[in-house]
Each structure stands twice: as structure tokens, then as C-alpha cells.
Short mmCIF file of C-alpha atoms in Angstrom, two decimals:
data_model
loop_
_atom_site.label_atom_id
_atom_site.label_comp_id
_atom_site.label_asym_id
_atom_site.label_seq_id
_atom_site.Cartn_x
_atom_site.Cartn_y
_atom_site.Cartn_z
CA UNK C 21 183.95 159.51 174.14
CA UNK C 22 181.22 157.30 174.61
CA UNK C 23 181.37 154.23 176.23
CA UNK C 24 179.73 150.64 175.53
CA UNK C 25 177.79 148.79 178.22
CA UNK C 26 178.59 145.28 177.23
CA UNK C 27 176.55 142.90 178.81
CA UNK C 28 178.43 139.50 180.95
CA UNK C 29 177.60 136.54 180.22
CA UNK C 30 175.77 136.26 183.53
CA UNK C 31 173.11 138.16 182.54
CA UNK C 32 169.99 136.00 181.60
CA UNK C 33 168.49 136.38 178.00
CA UNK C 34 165.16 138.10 177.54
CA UNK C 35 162.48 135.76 177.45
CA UNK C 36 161.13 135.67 173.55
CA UNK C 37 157.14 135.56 174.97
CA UNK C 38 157.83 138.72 176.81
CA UNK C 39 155.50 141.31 175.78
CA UNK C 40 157.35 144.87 174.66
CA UNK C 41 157.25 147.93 176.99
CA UNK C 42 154.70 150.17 176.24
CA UNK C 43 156.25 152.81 177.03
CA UNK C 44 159.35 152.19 174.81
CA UNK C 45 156.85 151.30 171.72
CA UNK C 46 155.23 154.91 172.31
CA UNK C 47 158.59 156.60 172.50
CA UNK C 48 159.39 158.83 169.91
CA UNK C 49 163.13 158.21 168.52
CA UNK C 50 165.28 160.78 168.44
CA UNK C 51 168.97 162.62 169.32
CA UNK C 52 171.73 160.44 169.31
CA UNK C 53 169.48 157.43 168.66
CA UNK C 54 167.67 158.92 165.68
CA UNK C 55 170.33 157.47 163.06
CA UNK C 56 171.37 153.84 165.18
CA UNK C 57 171.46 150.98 163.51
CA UNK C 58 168.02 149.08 163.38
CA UNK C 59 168.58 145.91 166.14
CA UNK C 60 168.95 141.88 164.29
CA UNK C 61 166.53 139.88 164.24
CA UNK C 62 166.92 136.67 166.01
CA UNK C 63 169.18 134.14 164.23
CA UNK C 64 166.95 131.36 163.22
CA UNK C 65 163.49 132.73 163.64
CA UNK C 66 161.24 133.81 160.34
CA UNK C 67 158.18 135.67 161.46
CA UNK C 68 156.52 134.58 158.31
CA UNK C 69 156.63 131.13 158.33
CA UNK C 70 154.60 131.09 162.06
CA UNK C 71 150.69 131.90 163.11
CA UNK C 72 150.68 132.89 166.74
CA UNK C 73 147.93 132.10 168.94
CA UNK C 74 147.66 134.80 171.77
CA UNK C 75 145.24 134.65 174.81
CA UNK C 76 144.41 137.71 176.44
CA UNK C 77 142.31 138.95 179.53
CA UNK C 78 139.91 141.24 179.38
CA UNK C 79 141.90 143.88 180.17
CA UNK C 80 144.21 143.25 177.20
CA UNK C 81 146.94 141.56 178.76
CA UNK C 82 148.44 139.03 177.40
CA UNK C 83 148.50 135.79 178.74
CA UNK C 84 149.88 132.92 177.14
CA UNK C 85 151.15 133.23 173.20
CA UNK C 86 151.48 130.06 170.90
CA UNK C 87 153.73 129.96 167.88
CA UNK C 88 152.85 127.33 165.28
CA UNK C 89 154.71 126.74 161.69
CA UNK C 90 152.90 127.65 158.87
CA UNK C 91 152.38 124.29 157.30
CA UNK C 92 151.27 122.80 160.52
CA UNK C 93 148.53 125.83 161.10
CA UNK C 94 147.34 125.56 157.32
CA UNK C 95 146.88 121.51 157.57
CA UNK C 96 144.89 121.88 160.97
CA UNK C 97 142.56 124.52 159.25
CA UNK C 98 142.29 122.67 156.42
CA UNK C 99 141.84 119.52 158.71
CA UNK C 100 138.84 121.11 160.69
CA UNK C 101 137.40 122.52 157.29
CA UNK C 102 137.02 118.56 156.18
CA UNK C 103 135.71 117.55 159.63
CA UNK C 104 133.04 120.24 159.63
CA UNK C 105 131.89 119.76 156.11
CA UNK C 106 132.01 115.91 156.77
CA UNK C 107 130.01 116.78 160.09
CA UNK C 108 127.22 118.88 158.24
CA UNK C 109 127.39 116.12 155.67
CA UNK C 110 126.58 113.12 158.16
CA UNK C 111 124.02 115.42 160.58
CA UNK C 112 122.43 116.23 157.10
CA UNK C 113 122.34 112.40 156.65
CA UNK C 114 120.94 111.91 159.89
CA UNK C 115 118.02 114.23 159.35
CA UNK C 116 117.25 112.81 156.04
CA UNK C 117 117.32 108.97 157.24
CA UNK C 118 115.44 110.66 160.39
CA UNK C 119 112.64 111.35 158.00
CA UNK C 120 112.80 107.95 156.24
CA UNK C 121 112.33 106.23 159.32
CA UNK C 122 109.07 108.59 160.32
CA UNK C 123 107.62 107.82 156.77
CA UNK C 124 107.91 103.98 156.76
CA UNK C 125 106.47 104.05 159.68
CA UNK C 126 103.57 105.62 157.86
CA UNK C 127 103.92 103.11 155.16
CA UNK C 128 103.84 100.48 157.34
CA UNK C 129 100.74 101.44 158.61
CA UNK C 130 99.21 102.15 155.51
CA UNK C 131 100.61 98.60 153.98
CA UNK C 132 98.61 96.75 156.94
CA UNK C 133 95.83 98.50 156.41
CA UNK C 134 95.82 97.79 152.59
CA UNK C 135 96.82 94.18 153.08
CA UNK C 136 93.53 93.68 155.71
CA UNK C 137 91.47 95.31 152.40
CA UNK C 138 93.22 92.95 149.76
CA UNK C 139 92.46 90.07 152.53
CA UNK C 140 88.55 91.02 153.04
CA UNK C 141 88.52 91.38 148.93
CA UNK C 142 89.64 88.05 148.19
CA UNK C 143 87.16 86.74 150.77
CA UNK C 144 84.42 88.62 149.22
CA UNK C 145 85.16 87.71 146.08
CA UNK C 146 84.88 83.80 146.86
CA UNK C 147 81.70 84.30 148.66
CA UNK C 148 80.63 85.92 145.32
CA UNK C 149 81.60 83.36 143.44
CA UNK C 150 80.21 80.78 145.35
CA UNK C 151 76.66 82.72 145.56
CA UNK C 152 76.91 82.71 141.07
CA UNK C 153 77.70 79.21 141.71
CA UNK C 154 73.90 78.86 143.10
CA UNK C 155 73.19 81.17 140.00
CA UNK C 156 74.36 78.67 137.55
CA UNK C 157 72.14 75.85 139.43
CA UNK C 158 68.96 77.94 139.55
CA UNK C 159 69.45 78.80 135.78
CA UNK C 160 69.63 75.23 134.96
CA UNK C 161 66.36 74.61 137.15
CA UNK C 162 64.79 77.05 135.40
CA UNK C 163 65.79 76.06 131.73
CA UNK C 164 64.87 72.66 132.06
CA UNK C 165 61.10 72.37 131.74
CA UNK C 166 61.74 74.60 128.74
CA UNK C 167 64.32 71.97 126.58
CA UNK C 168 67.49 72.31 126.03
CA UNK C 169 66.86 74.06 122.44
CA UNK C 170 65.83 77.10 124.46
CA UNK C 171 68.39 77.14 126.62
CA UNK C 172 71.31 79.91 126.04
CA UNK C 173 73.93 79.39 123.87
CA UNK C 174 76.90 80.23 126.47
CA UNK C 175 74.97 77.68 128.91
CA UNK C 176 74.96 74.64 126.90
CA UNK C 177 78.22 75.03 125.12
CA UNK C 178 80.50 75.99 128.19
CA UNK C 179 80.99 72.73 129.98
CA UNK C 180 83.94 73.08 131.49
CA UNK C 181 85.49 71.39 135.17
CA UNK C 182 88.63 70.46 136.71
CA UNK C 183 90.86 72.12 139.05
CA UNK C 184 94.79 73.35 139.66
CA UNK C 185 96.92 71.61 142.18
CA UNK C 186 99.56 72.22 144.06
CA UNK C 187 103.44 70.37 144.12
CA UNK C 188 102.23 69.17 147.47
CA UNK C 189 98.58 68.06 146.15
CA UNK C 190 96.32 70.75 147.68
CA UNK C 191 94.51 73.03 145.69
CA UNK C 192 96.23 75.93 144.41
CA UNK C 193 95.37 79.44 145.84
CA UNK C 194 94.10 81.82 142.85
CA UNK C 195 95.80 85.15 143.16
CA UNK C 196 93.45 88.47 143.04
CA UNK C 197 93.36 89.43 139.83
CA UNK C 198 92.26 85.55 139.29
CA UNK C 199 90.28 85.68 141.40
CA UNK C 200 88.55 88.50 140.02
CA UNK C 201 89.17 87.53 136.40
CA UNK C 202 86.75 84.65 137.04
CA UNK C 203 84.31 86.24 138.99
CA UNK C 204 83.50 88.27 136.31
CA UNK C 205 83.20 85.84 133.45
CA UNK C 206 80.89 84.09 135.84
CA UNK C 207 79.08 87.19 136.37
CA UNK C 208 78.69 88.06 132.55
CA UNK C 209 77.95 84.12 131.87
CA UNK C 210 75.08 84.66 134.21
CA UNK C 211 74.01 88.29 132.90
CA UNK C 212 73.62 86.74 129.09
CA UNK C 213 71.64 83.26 131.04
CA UNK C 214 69.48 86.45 132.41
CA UNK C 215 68.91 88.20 129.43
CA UNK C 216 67.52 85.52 127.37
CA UNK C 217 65.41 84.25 129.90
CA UNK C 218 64.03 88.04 130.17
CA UNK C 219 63.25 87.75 126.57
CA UNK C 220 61.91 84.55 126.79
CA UNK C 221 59.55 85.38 129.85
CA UNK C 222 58.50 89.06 128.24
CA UNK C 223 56.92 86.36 124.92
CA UNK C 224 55.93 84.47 127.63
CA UNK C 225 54.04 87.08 129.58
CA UNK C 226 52.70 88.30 126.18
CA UNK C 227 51.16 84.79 125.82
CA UNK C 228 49.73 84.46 129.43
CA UNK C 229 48.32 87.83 129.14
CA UNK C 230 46.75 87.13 125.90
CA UNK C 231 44.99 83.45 127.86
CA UNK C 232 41.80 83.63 129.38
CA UNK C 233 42.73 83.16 133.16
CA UNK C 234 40.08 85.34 134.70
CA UNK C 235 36.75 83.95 135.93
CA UNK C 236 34.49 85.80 133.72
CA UNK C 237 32.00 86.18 137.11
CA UNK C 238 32.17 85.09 140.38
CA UNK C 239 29.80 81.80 141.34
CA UNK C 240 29.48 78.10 141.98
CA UNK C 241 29.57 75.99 138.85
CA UNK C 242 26.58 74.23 138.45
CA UNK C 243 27.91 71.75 135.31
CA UNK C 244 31.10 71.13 134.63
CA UNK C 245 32.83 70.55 131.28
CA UNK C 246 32.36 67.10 129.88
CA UNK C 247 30.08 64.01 129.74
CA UNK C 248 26.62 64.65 131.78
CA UNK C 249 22.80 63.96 132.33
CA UNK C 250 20.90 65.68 129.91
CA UNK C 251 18.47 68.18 131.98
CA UNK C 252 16.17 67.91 128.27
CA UNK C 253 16.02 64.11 127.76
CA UNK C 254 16.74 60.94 128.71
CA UNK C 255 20.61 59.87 128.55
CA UNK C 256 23.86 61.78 128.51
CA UNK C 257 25.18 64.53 126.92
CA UNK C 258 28.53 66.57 126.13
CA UNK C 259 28.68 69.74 127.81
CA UNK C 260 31.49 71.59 126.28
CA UNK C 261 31.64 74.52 128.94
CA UNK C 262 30.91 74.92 132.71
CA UNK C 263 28.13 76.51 133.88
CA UNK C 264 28.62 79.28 136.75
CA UNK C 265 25.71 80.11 138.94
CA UNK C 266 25.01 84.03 138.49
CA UNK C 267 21.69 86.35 138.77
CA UNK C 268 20.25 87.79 135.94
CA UNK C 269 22.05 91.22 135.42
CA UNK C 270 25.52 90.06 136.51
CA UNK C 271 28.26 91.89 134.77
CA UNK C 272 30.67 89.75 132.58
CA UNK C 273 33.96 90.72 132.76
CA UNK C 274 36.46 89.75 130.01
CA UNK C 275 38.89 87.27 131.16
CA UNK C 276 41.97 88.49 128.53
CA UNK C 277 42.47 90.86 126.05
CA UNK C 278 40.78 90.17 122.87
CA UNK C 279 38.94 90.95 119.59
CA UNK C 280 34.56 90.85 119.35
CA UNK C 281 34.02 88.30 116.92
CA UNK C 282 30.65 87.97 117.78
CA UNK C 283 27.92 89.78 120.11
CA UNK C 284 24.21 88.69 119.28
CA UNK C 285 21.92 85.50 118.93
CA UNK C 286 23.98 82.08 118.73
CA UNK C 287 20.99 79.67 118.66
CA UNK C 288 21.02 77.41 121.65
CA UNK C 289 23.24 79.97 123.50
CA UNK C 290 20.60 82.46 122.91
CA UNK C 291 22.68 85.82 123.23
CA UNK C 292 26.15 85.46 122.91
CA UNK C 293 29.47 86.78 123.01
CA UNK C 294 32.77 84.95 121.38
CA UNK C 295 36.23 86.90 121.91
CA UNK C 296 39.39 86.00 120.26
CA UNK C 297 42.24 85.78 122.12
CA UNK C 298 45.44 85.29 119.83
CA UNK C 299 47.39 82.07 119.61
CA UNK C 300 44.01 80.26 118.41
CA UNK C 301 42.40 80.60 121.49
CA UNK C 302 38.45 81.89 121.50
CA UNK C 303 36.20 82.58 124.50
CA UNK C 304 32.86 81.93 124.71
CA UNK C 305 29.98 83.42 126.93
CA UNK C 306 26.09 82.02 126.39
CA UNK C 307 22.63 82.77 127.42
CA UNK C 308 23.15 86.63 128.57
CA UNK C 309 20.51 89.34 129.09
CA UNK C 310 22.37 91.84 126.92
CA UNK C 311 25.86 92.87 125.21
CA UNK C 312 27.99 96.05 125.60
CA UNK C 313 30.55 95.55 122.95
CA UNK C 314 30.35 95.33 119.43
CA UNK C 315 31.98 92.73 116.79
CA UNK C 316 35.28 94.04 115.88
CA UNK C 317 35.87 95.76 118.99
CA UNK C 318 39.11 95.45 121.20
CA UNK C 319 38.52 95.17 124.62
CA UNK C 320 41.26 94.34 127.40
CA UNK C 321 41.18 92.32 130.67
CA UNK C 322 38.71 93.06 133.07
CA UNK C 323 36.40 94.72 130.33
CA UNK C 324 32.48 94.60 130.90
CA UNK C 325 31.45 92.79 127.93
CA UNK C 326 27.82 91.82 128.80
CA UNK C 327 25.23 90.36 131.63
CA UNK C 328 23.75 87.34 132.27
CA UNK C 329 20.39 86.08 131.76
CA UNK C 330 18.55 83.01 130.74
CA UNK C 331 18.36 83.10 126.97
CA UNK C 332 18.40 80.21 124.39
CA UNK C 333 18.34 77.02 125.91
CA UNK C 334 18.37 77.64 129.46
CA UNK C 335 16.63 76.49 132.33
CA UNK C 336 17.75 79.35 134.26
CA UNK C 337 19.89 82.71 134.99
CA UNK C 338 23.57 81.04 134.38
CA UNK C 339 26.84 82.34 132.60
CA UNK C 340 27.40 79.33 130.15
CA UNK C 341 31.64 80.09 129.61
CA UNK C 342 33.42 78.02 126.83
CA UNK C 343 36.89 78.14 126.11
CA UNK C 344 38.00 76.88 122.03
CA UNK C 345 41.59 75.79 121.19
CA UNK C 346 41.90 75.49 117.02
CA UNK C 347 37.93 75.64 117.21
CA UNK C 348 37.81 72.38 119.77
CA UNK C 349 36.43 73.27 123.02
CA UNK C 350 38.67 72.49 126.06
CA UNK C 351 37.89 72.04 129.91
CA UNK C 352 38.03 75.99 131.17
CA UNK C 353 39.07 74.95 134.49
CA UNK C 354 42.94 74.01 132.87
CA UNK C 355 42.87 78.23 132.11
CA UNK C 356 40.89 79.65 135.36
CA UNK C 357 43.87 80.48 137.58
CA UNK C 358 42.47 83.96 138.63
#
């Protein structure tokens, strides 16, 4: 007969955080206890429904235990999941913006820097126009012995003034690209005012270098062009050349570039030498000791044409030089520059 240890109701419950025996979990059942009843579970208590938080020591012994309903557990995971992701999210941010901040910087530099440029530009860019402003007045210095027929087109036809104002009155600030805009039709206005007056001095220089601006020889003029005393008779006399003082044997050199129309005897000039020039202009050189060119011949400036001497009607060793516009002799002097 077995008897059944029922236990008073002084007898304090067992705590529900009290860990199991060891001992009894390692126990083998068996004999009398092999086919008991399995013990109930605690009314009110589902296993399932509950996460359990357990701290242990080191040793494995359990410390303090936390029960915690399932819905409760799941929101808080779920609630740190969201926190976390919003945390990488924000620190993400943070280093993004981070960067931002270190780059303007940089811009900020660089936008100084480029505004200083853009300042020193638009400075320039007055003075420039200011300096083609002087241009403009030198061209028109320039063009104005010439006529105003001569002139370039663009200068005479592109008479234009006024100004821009302001609301407030004051002149209105051009912006860059105005600026610039204007410089350069100023520029090109100038380069075409340039390029005729190239052309114009290139025939020009072609004309100078075809005038007889060269002293022939190198010597005091004993009679100069015009009305004088006759050194053959009584009274006065047209000279129609200048007579420069020169030894016998003194190379003439020819004062342009020019055509031989004539190298030989010239009656009162004795031996002579007459070069054409171009543009109806003829040189004349009397009373030489000899010729080295021959009629027909080209010679250029600084050519040795001949000598002096005291041929044809001569009173002694002189270069008689002449100088013929349209076949009418003209005062040398108004061509000797050189």
C-alpha cells in the first residue's frame, strides 16, 4: 500500500525562476516511476507565446531570467531594426552633407578666385577700349591730309555716339560679354582702317621709291635752280637745275630706280645722262667725263651711272642735276630729302 505525501498548505510554492536540479534532469527514469503520469503544466502559462532573456556568469549559472510576450519582443526587434536602419540612414546623410560642406568650401575658393579674373578682365578690357579709342583719333589724323575720298569706307560711314543711362541717371555698367562684344568691333573697325592704309602706303612707297630723293653726289651747290647772272654775258638767265660742286672723276650715283633714256652728247650739257623715273618724272645729269650705262638700261637706286667732268658748256668740273615733271623742269631741292 503506498502512501501519498500531500503537501499543507504551509508549504511555500517553488519559485517559477528557479533553475532545475541537475541532478534530477540527468536522472534516468525508471521502476515504479517509469510509467507516472507526466506532471501539468502551470495553469495559465504558454511557453510559446514568451522569449526569455537569461543572464548568466561565466561559469554558466544563471543569474537573472526575463520573460517577455511574444508580441511585445517582436515589436521591440522590429522597433530597433527601424532605429538602426534610420541610424545608418542619417550617419550616411551626415557623411554625404560632410562632403558637401568640404567641396563648397572648394568652390568658394575657386568662385573668388574666378570673380578677381572676371574683375581684372573687365578692367582690361576698358583700358583696351580706351587705348582703340586713341586708335580711332590717330586714324583720323592720318586720313586727313589724304581727303576724305580716300578714307575707308567703315570710317566715314560709321558715325555713331550716344550713351545708356541708368533709372537713377548714371551711366549704365556694360556687362562682359558687352563689354567684349564692343571691343572687338572696335578692334576689327580699326584692323580694316589698317589695312587700307597698308595698301595705300605700299602705292605710296612704290611712288616715293620710284622719286629721285637721293643727292646724285655729295657737294656744295654752286647755282641754284632759277633766275641768275649769266657767267657768259651780260644780264640774267634761267638756270633750270642746281649745280653741285664735284672733282672731275666723281661717281654719279642714281638717285631712284629708272630707265636710260639717254647716255651721250646733249649739246650744251656736253655728255649727258637722262633717266626716267615713272609717274612722268625724268632726271637729268650734265657735263660728265664719261657714262657707264647704256640707253634702255634699268638701273636701281644707288646705281653708278657716270662721272663728272667739265663738258659742254662748262666753266668747270660740276654735276649739272635737273629734275623734269611732264617735260617742265622743277626746283630739285623740293625732291632731295636724302
Amino acid at each position: 500500500m503506498s502512501t501519498t505525501r500531500t503537501a499543507s498548505a504551509d508549504t511555500p510554492p517553488r519559485p517559477a525562476l528557479e533553475p532545475a536540479k541537475p541532478g534530477l534532469l540527468a536522472r534516468p527514469v525508471s521502476g515504479a516511476f517509469a510509467g507516472a503520469a507526466p506532471r501539468r503544466k502551470r495553469p495559465g502559462v504558454n511557453r510559446r507565446r514568451q522569449f526569455s532573456l537569461l543572464i548568466v556568469r561565466g561559469d554558466g549559472e544563471r543569474v537573472l531570467r526575463f520573460n517577455f510576450p511574444r508580441p511585445a519582443a517582436i515589436g521591440v526587434g522590429v522597433a530597433l531594426a527601424v532605429i538602426v536602419s534610420i541610424t545608418g540612414i542619417l550617419v550616411g546623410d551626415w557623411l554625404k552633407l560632410r562632403e558637401l560642406t568640404r567641396e563648397a568650401v572648394t568652390f568658394s575658393e575657386q568662385i573668388q578666385q574666378q570673380r578677381a579674373t572676371i574683375n581684372a578682365f573687365n578692367r582690361r578690357v576698358v583700358e583696351l577700349r580706351q587705348e582703340v579709342s586713341g586708335w580711332r583719333e590717330l586714324h583720323a589724323k592720318i586720313w586727313e591730309p589724304l581727303g576724305p575720298e580716300l578714307a575707308p569706307t567703315a570710317a566715314r560711314d560709321r558715325g555713331i555716339g550716344g550713351g545708356t543711362l541708368t533709372s537713377d541717371g548714371a551711366p549704365a555698367r556694360l556687362s562682359p560679354v558687352e563689354e567684349l562684344n564692343r571691343l572687338g568691333d572696335s578692334v576689327k573697325e580699326q584692323t580694316d582702317s589698317l589695312r587700307a592704309l597698308e595698301r595705300l602706303m605700299a602705292r605710296a612707297g612704290r611712288m616715293l621709291a620710284s622719286l629721285p630723293t637721293r643727292w646724285p653726289v655729295r657737294g656744295s651747290v654752286n647755282s641754284e635752280y632759277g633766275t641768275r647772272q649769266s657767267p657768259w654775258q651780260e644780264g640774267r638767265e634761267f638756270h633750270s637745275g642746281i649745280d653741285i660742286r664735284a672733282g672731275s672723276g666723281t661717281p654719279i650715283y642714281a638717285p631712284a630706280a629708272g630707265t636710260v633714256v639717254h647716255a651721250g652728247i646733249a649739246q650744251d650739257y656736253g655728255t649727258a645722262i637722262v633717266l626716267d623715273h615713272g609717274q612722268d618724272i625724268r632726271s637729268l645729269y650734265g657735263h660728265l667725263s664719261k657714262v657707264s650705262v647704256q640707253p634702255g638700261q634699268r638701273v636701281v637706286r644707288g646705281t653708278v651711272i657716270g662721272y663728272t667732268g667739265n663738258t659742254g658748256r662748262s666753266s668747270g668740273p660740276h654735276l649739272h642735276y635737273e629734275i623734269m615733271v611732264k617735260g617742265q623742269a622743277v626746283n630739285p631741292r623740293a625732291y632731295l630729302w636724302d
